[in-house]
Amino acid sequence: DSGVTQTPKHLITATGQRVTLRCSPRSGDLSVYWYQQSLDQGLQFLIQYYNGEERAKGNILERFSAQQFPDLHSELNLSSLELGDSALYFCASSVSGQTYEQYFGPGTRLTVT
Amino acid sequence: GQQVMQIPQYQHVQEGEDFTTYCNSSTTLSNIQWYKQRPGGHPVFLIQLVKSGEVKKQKRLTFQFGEAKKNSSLHITATQTTDVGTYFCAGFNFNKFYFGSGTKLNVKP
């Protein structure tokens, strides 16, 4: 158990819908990262927040957005969903925003039908 | 743009054989991390390399960071069935992590 929690575990929704994925970082970690992993693929970095502020942006679509709240939990919002958005979404946290190891949550599996 | 390539994509070995995965970046990296993801699991941090030419060992695992800080390798000696999984490298540069596509290791008993 990494100490990072993600909810929900599974999510099935239809194209065009909007969903919110939630992540609670490890106690004491200030940085949260979001990744997308399609079937048997690598990890695509989406976005990073550090202490409530956006720190780095990766290959995040305009239909996707995220935020980190004062209690440091983070939410990833995915809208106008398409079939290709079906994937495993991981959240990770680290102590700082720099070169510290990341602790990954169990992931949320999103299926868009 | 920044790219981190990882080879091979798949590797099947007999238990007891050695295994190596290679990671190459198109640009110089500040540091590189290695992660292991078991089937159905989430990535788990293995190690971080920061210095040019750095070599670190963890039991049967040896990690290297190239002199130019653009490539890295993970070598497993005498693989065991518990080594099964996908190994990812993650290069850090300009505040972003760039994950390699991973090497999926299968170990036959």
PDB file of C-alpha atoms in Angstrom:
ATOM      1  CA  ASP A   1       0.000   0.000   0.000  1.00  0.00           C
ATOM      2  CA  SER A   2       1.591   3.240  -1.211  1.00  0.00           C
ATOM      3  CA  GLY A   3      -0.556   5.516   0.945  1.00  0.00           C
ATOM      4  CA  VAL A   4      -2.059   7.186  -2.124  1.00  0.00           C
ATOM      5  CA  THR A   5      -5.788   6.626  -2.529  1.00  0.00           C
ATOM      6  CA  GLN A   6      -7.830   6.984  -5.678  1.00  0.00           C
ATOM      7  CA  THR A   7     -11.571   6.843  -6.160  1.00  0.00           C
ATOM      8  CA  PRO A   8     -13.442   5.374  -7.816  1.00  0.00           C
ATOM      9  CA  LYS A   9     -11.676   2.145  -8.703  1.00  0.00           C
ATOM     10  CA  HIS A  10     -13.735   1.598 -11.813  1.00  0.00           C
ATOM     11  CA  LEU A  11     -15.884   3.934 -13.842  1.00  0.00           C
ATOM     12  CA  ILE A  12     -18.033   3.100 -16.838  1.00  0.00           C
ATOM     13  CA  THR A  13     -19.639   5.938 -18.721  1.00  0.00           C
ATOM     14  CA  ALA A  14     -20.897   6.892 -22.149  1.00  0.00           C
ATOM     15  CA  THR A  15     -19.309   9.058 -24.820  1.00  0.00           C
ATOM     16  CA  GLY A  16     -19.926  12.740 -24.366  1.00  0.00           C
ATOM     17  CA  GLN A  17     -20.185  12.493 -20.596  1.00  0.00           C
ATOM     18  CA  ARG A  18     -18.055  14.119 -17.921  1.00  0.00           C
ATOM     19  CA  VAL A  19     -16.379  12.376 -14.990  1.00  0.00           C
ATOM     20  CA  THR A  20     -14.262  13.352 -12.009  1.00  0.00           C
ATOM     21  CA  LEU A  21     -11.459  11.234 -10.635  1.00  0.00           C
ATOM     22  CA  ARG A  22     -10.229  11.848  -7.134  1.00  0.00           C
ATOM     23  CA  CYS A  23      -6.833  11.383  -5.548  1.00  0.00           C
ATOM     24  CA  SER A  24      -5.596  11.763  -1.981  1.00  0.00           C
ATOM     25  CA  PRO A  25      -1.808  11.954  -1.706  1.00  0.00           C
ATOM     26  CA  ARG A  26       0.339  10.371   0.975  1.00  0.00           C
ATOM     27  CA  SER A  27       0.368  12.254   4.236  1.00  0.00           C
ATOM     28  CA  GLY A  28       2.973  14.999   3.991  1.00  0.00           C
ATOM     29  CA  ASP A  29       3.318  14.920   0.205  1.00  0.00           C
ATOM     30  CA  LEU A  30       2.774  18.272  -1.465  1.00  0.00           C
ATOM     31  CA  SER A  31       3.005  17.235  -5.072  1.00  0.00           C
ATOM     32  CA  VAL A  32       0.422  15.331  -7.093  1.00  0.00           C
ATOM     33  CA  TYR A  33       0.865  13.952 -10.593  1.00  0.00           C
ATOM     34  CA  TRP A  34      -1.705  12.514 -12.995  1.00  0.00           C
ATOM     35  CA  TYR A  35      -0.898   9.892 -15.612  1.00  0.00           C
ATOM     36  CA  GLN A  36      -2.860   8.086 -18.278  1.00  0.00           C
ATOM     37  CA  GLN A  37      -2.033   4.486 -19.175  1.00  0.00           C
ATOM     38  CA  SER A  38      -3.842   2.963 -22.130  1.00  0.00           C
ATOM     39  CA  LEU A  39      -4.001  -0.809 -22.535  1.00  0.00           C
ATOM     40  CA  ASP A  40      -0.487  -2.276 -22.481  1.00  0.00           C
ATOM     41  CA  GLN A  41       0.983   1.148 -23.029  1.00  0.00           C
ATOM     42  CA  GLY A  42       3.407   3.327 -21.187  1.00  0.00           C
ATOM     43  CA  LEU A  43       2.558   6.133 -18.835  1.00  0.00           C
ATOM     44  CA  GLN A  44       1.602   9.470 -20.313  1.00  0.00           C
ATOM     45  CA  PHE A  45       2.247  12.359 -17.971  1.00  0.00           C
ATOM     46  CA  LEU A  46      -0.779  14.648 -17.865  1.00  0.00           C
ATOM     47  CA  ILE A  47      -0.240  17.286 -15.226  1.00  0.00           C
ATOM     48  CA  GLN A  48       1.450  18.052 -11.913  1.00  0.00           C
ATOM     49  CA  TYR A  49       0.361  20.189  -8.991  1.00  0.00           C
ATOM     50  CA  TYR A  50       2.505  21.354  -6.129  1.00  0.00           C
ATOM     51  CA  ASN A  51       0.913  22.738  -2.991  1.00  0.00           C
ATOM     52  CA  GLY A  52      -2.198  23.821  -4.831  1.00  0.00           C
ATOM     53  CA  GLU A  53      -0.555  25.317  -7.898  1.00  0.00           C
ATOM     54  CA  GLU A  54      -0.009  23.863 -11.326  1.00  0.00           C
ATOM     55  CA  ARG A  55       3.680  23.021 -11.696  1.00  0.00           C
ATOM     56  CA  ALA A  56       4.014  21.216 -15.005  1.00  0.00           C
ATOM     57  CA  LYS A  57       1.811  20.245 -17.895  1.00  0.00           C
ATOM     58  CA  GLY A  58       2.259  17.244 -20.126  1.00  0.00           C
ATOM     59  CA  ASN A  59       0.101  15.772 -22.849  1.00  0.00           C
ATOM     60  CA  ILE A  60      -3.170  16.821 -21.312  1.00  0.00           C
ATOM     61  CA  LEU A  61      -6.092  17.390 -23.661  1.00  0.00           C
ATOM     62  CA  GLU A  62      -8.092  20.602 -23.475  1.00  0.00           C
ATOM     63  CA  ARG A  63     -11.124  18.504 -22.517  1.00  0.00           C
ATOM     64  CA  PHE A  64      -9.256  17.480 -19.360  1.00  0.00           C
ATOM     65  CA  SER A  65      -8.581  19.667 -16.364  1.00  0.00           C
ATOM     66  CA  ALA A  66      -7.317  19.191 -12.857  1.00  0.00           C
ATOM     67  CA  GLN A  67      -6.943  21.014  -9.593  1.00  0.00           C
ATOM     68  CA  GLN A  68      -5.411  20.533  -6.194  1.00  0.00           C
ATOM     69  CA  PHE A  69      -7.354  21.683  -3.196  1.00  0.00           C
ATOM     70  CA  PRO A  70      -6.124  23.298   0.056  1.00  0.00           C
ATOM     71  CA  ASP A  71      -6.221  19.904   1.799  1.00  0.00           C
ATOM     72  CA  LEU A  72      -3.917  18.706  -1.026  1.00  0.00           C
ATOM     73  CA  HIS A  73      -6.285  16.192  -2.559  1.00  0.00           C
ATOM     74  CA  SER A  74      -6.602  16.477  -6.302  1.00  0.00           C
ATOM     75  CA  GLU A  75      -9.297  15.930  -8.878  1.00  0.00           C
ATOM     76  CA  LEU A  76      -8.975  15.193 -12.570  1.00  0.00           C
ATOM     77  CA  ASN A  77     -11.967  16.210 -14.650  1.00  0.00           C
ATOM     78  CA  LEU A  78     -12.523  14.570 -18.010  1.00  0.00           C
ATOM     79  CA  SER A  79     -15.269  15.987 -20.230  1.00  0.00           C
ATOM     80  CA  SER A  80     -16.807  15.266 -23.642  1.00  0.00           C
ATOM     81  CA  LEU A  81     -15.493  11.761 -23.250  1.00  0.00           C
ATOM     82  CA  GLU A  82     -14.495   9.740 -26.280  1.00  0.00           C
ATOM     83  CA  LEU A  83     -13.910   6.020 -26.704  1.00  0.00           C
ATOM     84  CA  GLY A  84     -10.175   6.672 -26.868  1.00  0.00           C
ATOM     85  CA  ASP A  85     -10.202   8.103 -23.354  1.00  0.00           C
ATOM     86  CA  SER A  86     -10.719   4.605 -21.960  1.00  0.00           C
ATOM     87  CA  ALA A  87      -7.622   3.937 -19.904  1.00  0.00           C
ATOM     88  CA  LEU A  88      -6.167   3.513 -16.457  1.00  0.00           C
ATOM     89  CA  TYR A  89      -5.612   6.850 -14.763  1.00  0.00           C
ATOM     90  CA  PHE A  90      -2.957   6.941 -12.090  1.00  0.00           C
ATOM     91  CA  CYS A  91      -2.338   9.549  -9.525  1.00  0.00           C
ATOM     92  CA  ALA A  92       1.069   9.757  -7.852  1.00  0.00           C
ATOM     93  CA  SER A  93       2.396  11.917  -5.067  1.00  0.00           C
ATOM     94  CA  SER A  94       5.804  12.978  -3.909  1.00  0.00           C
ATOM     95  CA  VAL A  95       7.262  15.007  -1.085  1.00  0.00           C
ATOM     96  CA  SER A  96       8.277  17.846  -3.317  1.00  0.00           C
ATOM     97  CA  GLY A  97       7.927  18.927  -6.904  1.00  0.00           C
ATOM     98  CA  GLN A  98      11.452  18.104  -7.865  1.00  0.00           C
ATOM     99  CA  THR A  99      13.457  14.958  -7.954  1.00  0.00           C
ATOM    100  CA  TYR A 100      11.766  12.811  -5.387  1.00  0.00           C
ATOM    101  CA  GLU A 101      10.344   9.359  -5.860  1.00  0.00           C
ATOM    102  CA  GLN A 102       6.703   9.178  -6.758  1.00  0.00           C
ATOM    103  CA  TYR A 103       4.241   6.955  -4.943  1.00  0.00           C
ATOM    104  CA  PHE A 104       1.479   5.728  -7.200  1.00  0.00           C
ATOM    105  CA  GLY A 105      -2.099   5.075  -6.272  1.00  0.00           C
ATOM    106  CA  PRO A 106      -3.970   1.951  -7.406  1.00  0.00           C
ATOM    107  CA  GLY A 107      -5.486   3.771 -10.370  1.00  0.00           C
ATOM    108  CA  THR A 108      -8.973   4.390 -11.699  1.00  0.00           C
ATOM    109  CA  ARG A 109     -10.012   2.304 -14.675  1.00  0.00           C
ATOM    110  CA  LEU A 110     -12.214   4.361 -16.969  1.00  0.00           C
ATOM    111  CA  THR A 111     -14.268   2.658 -19.647  1.00  0.00           C
ATOM    112  CA  VAL A 112     -16.093   4.833 -22.149  1.00  0.00           C
ATOM    113  CA  THR A 113     -18.796   3.032 -24.118  1.00  0.00           C
TER     114      THR A 113
ATOM    115  CA  GLY B   1      10.116  17.481 -28.295  1.00  0.00           C
ATOM    116  CA  GLN B   2      11.533  15.527 -25.406  1.00  0.00           C
ATOM    117  CA  GLN B   3      11.401  11.780 -25.876  1.00  0.00           C
ATOM    118  CA  VAL B   4      12.474   8.843 -23.810  1.00  0.00           C
ATOM    119  CA  MET B   5      12.740   5.604 -25.747  1.00  0.00           C
ATOM    120  CA  GLN B   6      12.988   2.250 -24.070  1.00  0.00           C
ATOM    121  CA  ILE B   7      14.035  -1.083 -25.559  1.00  0.00           C
ATOM    122  CA  PRO B   8      13.236  -3.856 -25.869  1.00  0.00           C
ATOM    123  CA  GLN B   9       9.471  -3.700 -25.690  1.00  0.00           C
ATOM    124  CA  TYR B  10       9.228  -7.323 -24.564  1.00  0.00           C
ATOM    125  CA  GLN B  11      11.699  -9.816 -23.199  1.00  0.00           C
ATOM    126  CA  HIS B  12      11.074 -13.460 -22.460  1.00  0.00           C
ATOM    127  CA  VAL B  13      13.764 -15.235 -20.459  1.00  0.00           C
ATOM    128  CA  GLN B  14      14.249 -18.549 -18.754  1.00  0.00           C
ATOM    129  CA  GLU B  15      14.558 -18.313 -14.996  1.00  0.00           C
ATOM    130  CA  GLY B  16      18.206 -17.824 -14.136  1.00  0.00           C
ATOM    131  CA  GLU B  17      19.056 -15.885 -17.293  1.00  0.00           C
ATOM    132  CA  ASP B  18      20.061 -12.248 -17.184  1.00  0.00           C
ATOM    133  CA  PHE B  19      17.928  -9.367 -18.428  1.00  0.00           C
ATOM    134  CA  THR B  20      18.719  -5.813 -19.497  1.00  0.00           C
ATOM    135  CA  THR B  21      16.494  -2.923 -20.507  1.00  0.00           C
ATOM    136  CA  TYR B  22      17.789   0.298 -22.023  1.00  0.00           C
ATOM    137  CA  CYS B  23      16.484   3.805 -21.875  1.00  0.00           C
ATOM    138  CA  ASN B  24      17.549   6.605 -24.240  1.00  0.00           C
ATOM    139  CA  SER B  25      16.630  10.249 -24.135  1.00  0.00           C
ATOM    140  CA  SER B  26      16.792  12.738 -26.968  1.00  0.00           C
ATOM    141  CA  THR B  27      18.096  15.369 -24.552  1.00  0.00           C
ATOM    142  CA  THR B  28      20.144  15.513 -21.370  1.00  0.00           C
ATOM    143  CA  LEU B  29      18.231  14.568 -18.257  1.00  0.00           C
ATOM    144  CA  SER B  30      18.500  16.031 -14.762  1.00  0.00           C
ATOM    145  CA  ASN B  31      17.949  12.602 -13.283  1.00  0.00           C
ATOM    146  CA  ILE B  32      16.348   9.292 -14.121  1.00  0.00           C
ATOM    147  CA  GLN B  33      14.113   7.039 -12.099  1.00  0.00           C
ATOM    148  CA  TRP B  34      13.170   3.412 -12.575  1.00  0.00           C
ATOM    149  CA  TYR B  35       9.822   1.884 -11.731  1.00  0.00           C
ATOM    150  CA  LYS B  36       8.414  -1.634 -11.792  1.00  0.00           C
ATOM    151  CA  GLN B  37       4.786  -2.405 -12.494  1.00  0.00           C
ATOM    152  CA  ARG B  38       3.530  -5.895 -11.758  1.00  0.00           C
ATOM    153  CA  PRO B  39       0.652  -7.200 -13.888  1.00  0.00           C
ATOM    154  CA  GLY B  40      -2.540  -5.545 -12.691  1.00  0.00           C
ATOM    155  CA  GLY B  41      -0.630  -3.302 -10.313  1.00  0.00           C
ATOM    156  CA  HIS B  42       0.646   0.218 -10.113  1.00  0.00           C
ATOM    157  CA  PRO B  43       4.200   1.447 -10.749  1.00  0.00           C
ATOM    158  CA  VAL B  44       6.517   1.118  -7.779  1.00  0.00           C
ATOM    159  CA  PHE B  45       9.653   3.211  -7.424  1.00  0.00           C
ATOM    160  CA  LEU B  46      12.920   1.261  -7.628  1.00  0.00           C
ATOM    161  CA  ILE B  47      15.715   3.803  -7.733  1.00  0.00           C
ATOM    162  CA  GLN B  48      16.854   7.262  -8.789  1.00  0.00           C
ATOM    163  CA  LEU B  49      20.124   8.126 -10.535  1.00  0.00           C
ATOM    164  CA  VAL B  50      21.375  11.693 -10.552  1.00  0.00           C
ATOM    165  CA  LYS B  51      25.083  11.838 -11.334  1.00  0.00           C
ATOM    166  CA  SER B  52      26.756  11.308 -14.657  1.00  0.00           C
ATOM    167  CA  GLY B  53      28.128   7.754 -14.882  1.00  0.00           C
ATOM    168  CA  GLU B  54      26.392   6.714 -11.679  1.00  0.00           C
ATOM    169  CA  VAL B  55      25.993   3.011 -10.949  1.00  0.00           C
ATOM    170  CA  LYS B  56      23.750   1.692  -8.206  1.00  0.00           C
ATOM    171  CA  LYS B  57      23.009  -1.849  -7.140  1.00  0.00           C
ATOM    172  CA  GLN B  58      20.063  -3.386  -5.380  1.00  0.00           C
ATOM    173  CA  LYS B  59      20.712  -7.088  -4.792  1.00  0.00           C
ATOM    174  CA  ARG B  60      20.443  -8.618  -8.295  1.00  0.00           C
ATOM    175  CA  LEU B  61      19.555  -5.294  -9.965  1.00  0.00           C
ATOM    176  CA  THR B  62      22.190  -2.941 -11.366  1.00  0.00           C
ATOM    177  CA  PHE B  63      21.278   0.519 -12.599  1.00  0.00           C
ATOM    178  CA  GLN B  64      23.504   2.772 -14.688  1.00  0.00           C
ATOM    179  CA  PHE B  65      23.263   6.382 -15.803  1.00  0.00           C
ATOM    180  CA  GLY B  66      25.289   7.297 -18.850  1.00  0.00           C
ATOM    181  CA  GLU B  67      28.138   9.787 -18.851  1.00  0.00           C
ATOM    182  CA  ALA B  68      26.143  12.204 -21.001  1.00  0.00           C
ATOM    183  CA  LYS B  69      23.051  11.735 -18.819  1.00  0.00           C
ATOM    184  CA  LYS B  70      21.058  10.766 -21.876  1.00  0.00           C
ATOM    185  CA  ASN B  71      20.817   7.024 -21.388  1.00  0.00           C
ATOM    186  CA  SER B  72      20.347   4.506 -18.647  1.00  0.00           C
ATOM    187  CA  SER B  73      20.093   0.780 -18.184  1.00  0.00           C
ATOM    188  CA  LEU B  74      18.700  -1.715 -15.733  1.00  0.00           C
ATOM    189  CA  HIS B  75      20.322  -5.124 -15.559  1.00  0.00           C
ATOM    190  CA  ILE B  76      18.902  -8.053 -13.610  1.00  0.00           C
ATOM    191  CA  THR B  77      21.224 -10.950 -12.884  1.00  0.00           C
ATOM    192  CA  ALA B  78      19.808 -14.470 -12.657  1.00  0.00           C
ATOM    193  CA  THR B  79      16.153 -13.578 -13.087  1.00  0.00           C
ATOM    194  CA  GLN B  80      13.489 -15.070 -10.864  1.00  0.00           C
ATOM    195  CA  THR B  81       9.763 -15.451 -11.462  1.00  0.00           C
ATOM    196  CA  THR B  82       9.195 -12.623  -8.982  1.00  0.00           C
ATOM    197  CA  ASP B  83      10.920 -10.279 -11.461  1.00  0.00           C
ATOM    198  CA  VAL B  84       7.970 -10.544 -13.846  1.00  0.00           C
ATOM    199  CA  GLY B  85       6.466  -7.178 -14.700  1.00  0.00           C
ATOM    200  CA  THR B  86       6.999  -4.070 -16.763  1.00  0.00           C
ATOM    201  CA  TYR B  87      10.019  -1.905 -16.053  1.00  0.00           C
ATOM    202  CA  PHE B  88       9.753   1.796 -16.811  1.00  0.00           C
ATOM    203  CA  CYS B  89      12.394   4.458 -16.850  1.00  0.00           C
ATOM    204  CA  ALA B  90      11.351   8.046 -16.193  1.00  0.00           C
ATOM    205  CA  GLY B  91      13.603  10.907 -17.168  1.00  0.00           C
ATOM    206  CA  PHE B  92      13.217  14.249 -15.446  1.00  0.00           C
ATOM    207  CA  ASN B  93      13.850  17.505 -17.254  1.00  0.00           C
ATOM    208  CA  PHE B  94      12.325  20.977 -17.243  1.00  0.00           C
ATOM    209  CA  ASN B  95      10.003  20.102 -14.385  1.00  0.00           C
ATOM    210  CA  LYS B  96       8.477  17.148 -16.201  1.00  0.00           C
ATOM    211  CA  PHE B  97       8.814  13.406 -16.055  1.00  0.00           C
ATOM    212  CA  TYR B  98       9.052  11.581 -19.358  1.00  0.00           C
ATOM    213  CA  PHE B  99       8.294   7.923 -19.008  1.00  0.00           C
ATOM    214  CA  GLY B 100       9.680   5.365 -21.387  1.00  0.00           C
ATOM    215  CA  SER B 101       7.234   2.947 -23.000  1.00  0.00           C
ATOM    216  CA  GLY B 102       8.401   0.165 -20.691  1.00  0.00           C
ATOM    217  CA  THR B 103       9.927  -3.276 -21.108  1.00  0.00           C
ATOM    218  CA  LYS B 104       7.645  -6.151 -20.293  1.00  0.00           C
ATOM    219  CA  LEU B 105       9.627  -8.998 -18.726  1.00  0.00           C
ATOM    220  CA  ASN B 106       8.315 -12.528 -18.674  1.00  0.00           C
ATOM    221  CA  VAL B 107      10.273 -15.181 -16.790  1.00  0.00           C
ATOM    222  CA  LYS B 108       9.645 -18.843 -17.504  1.00  0.00           C
ATOM    223  CA  PRO B 109      10.248 -21.160 -14.559  1.00  0.00           C
TER     224      PRO B 109
END
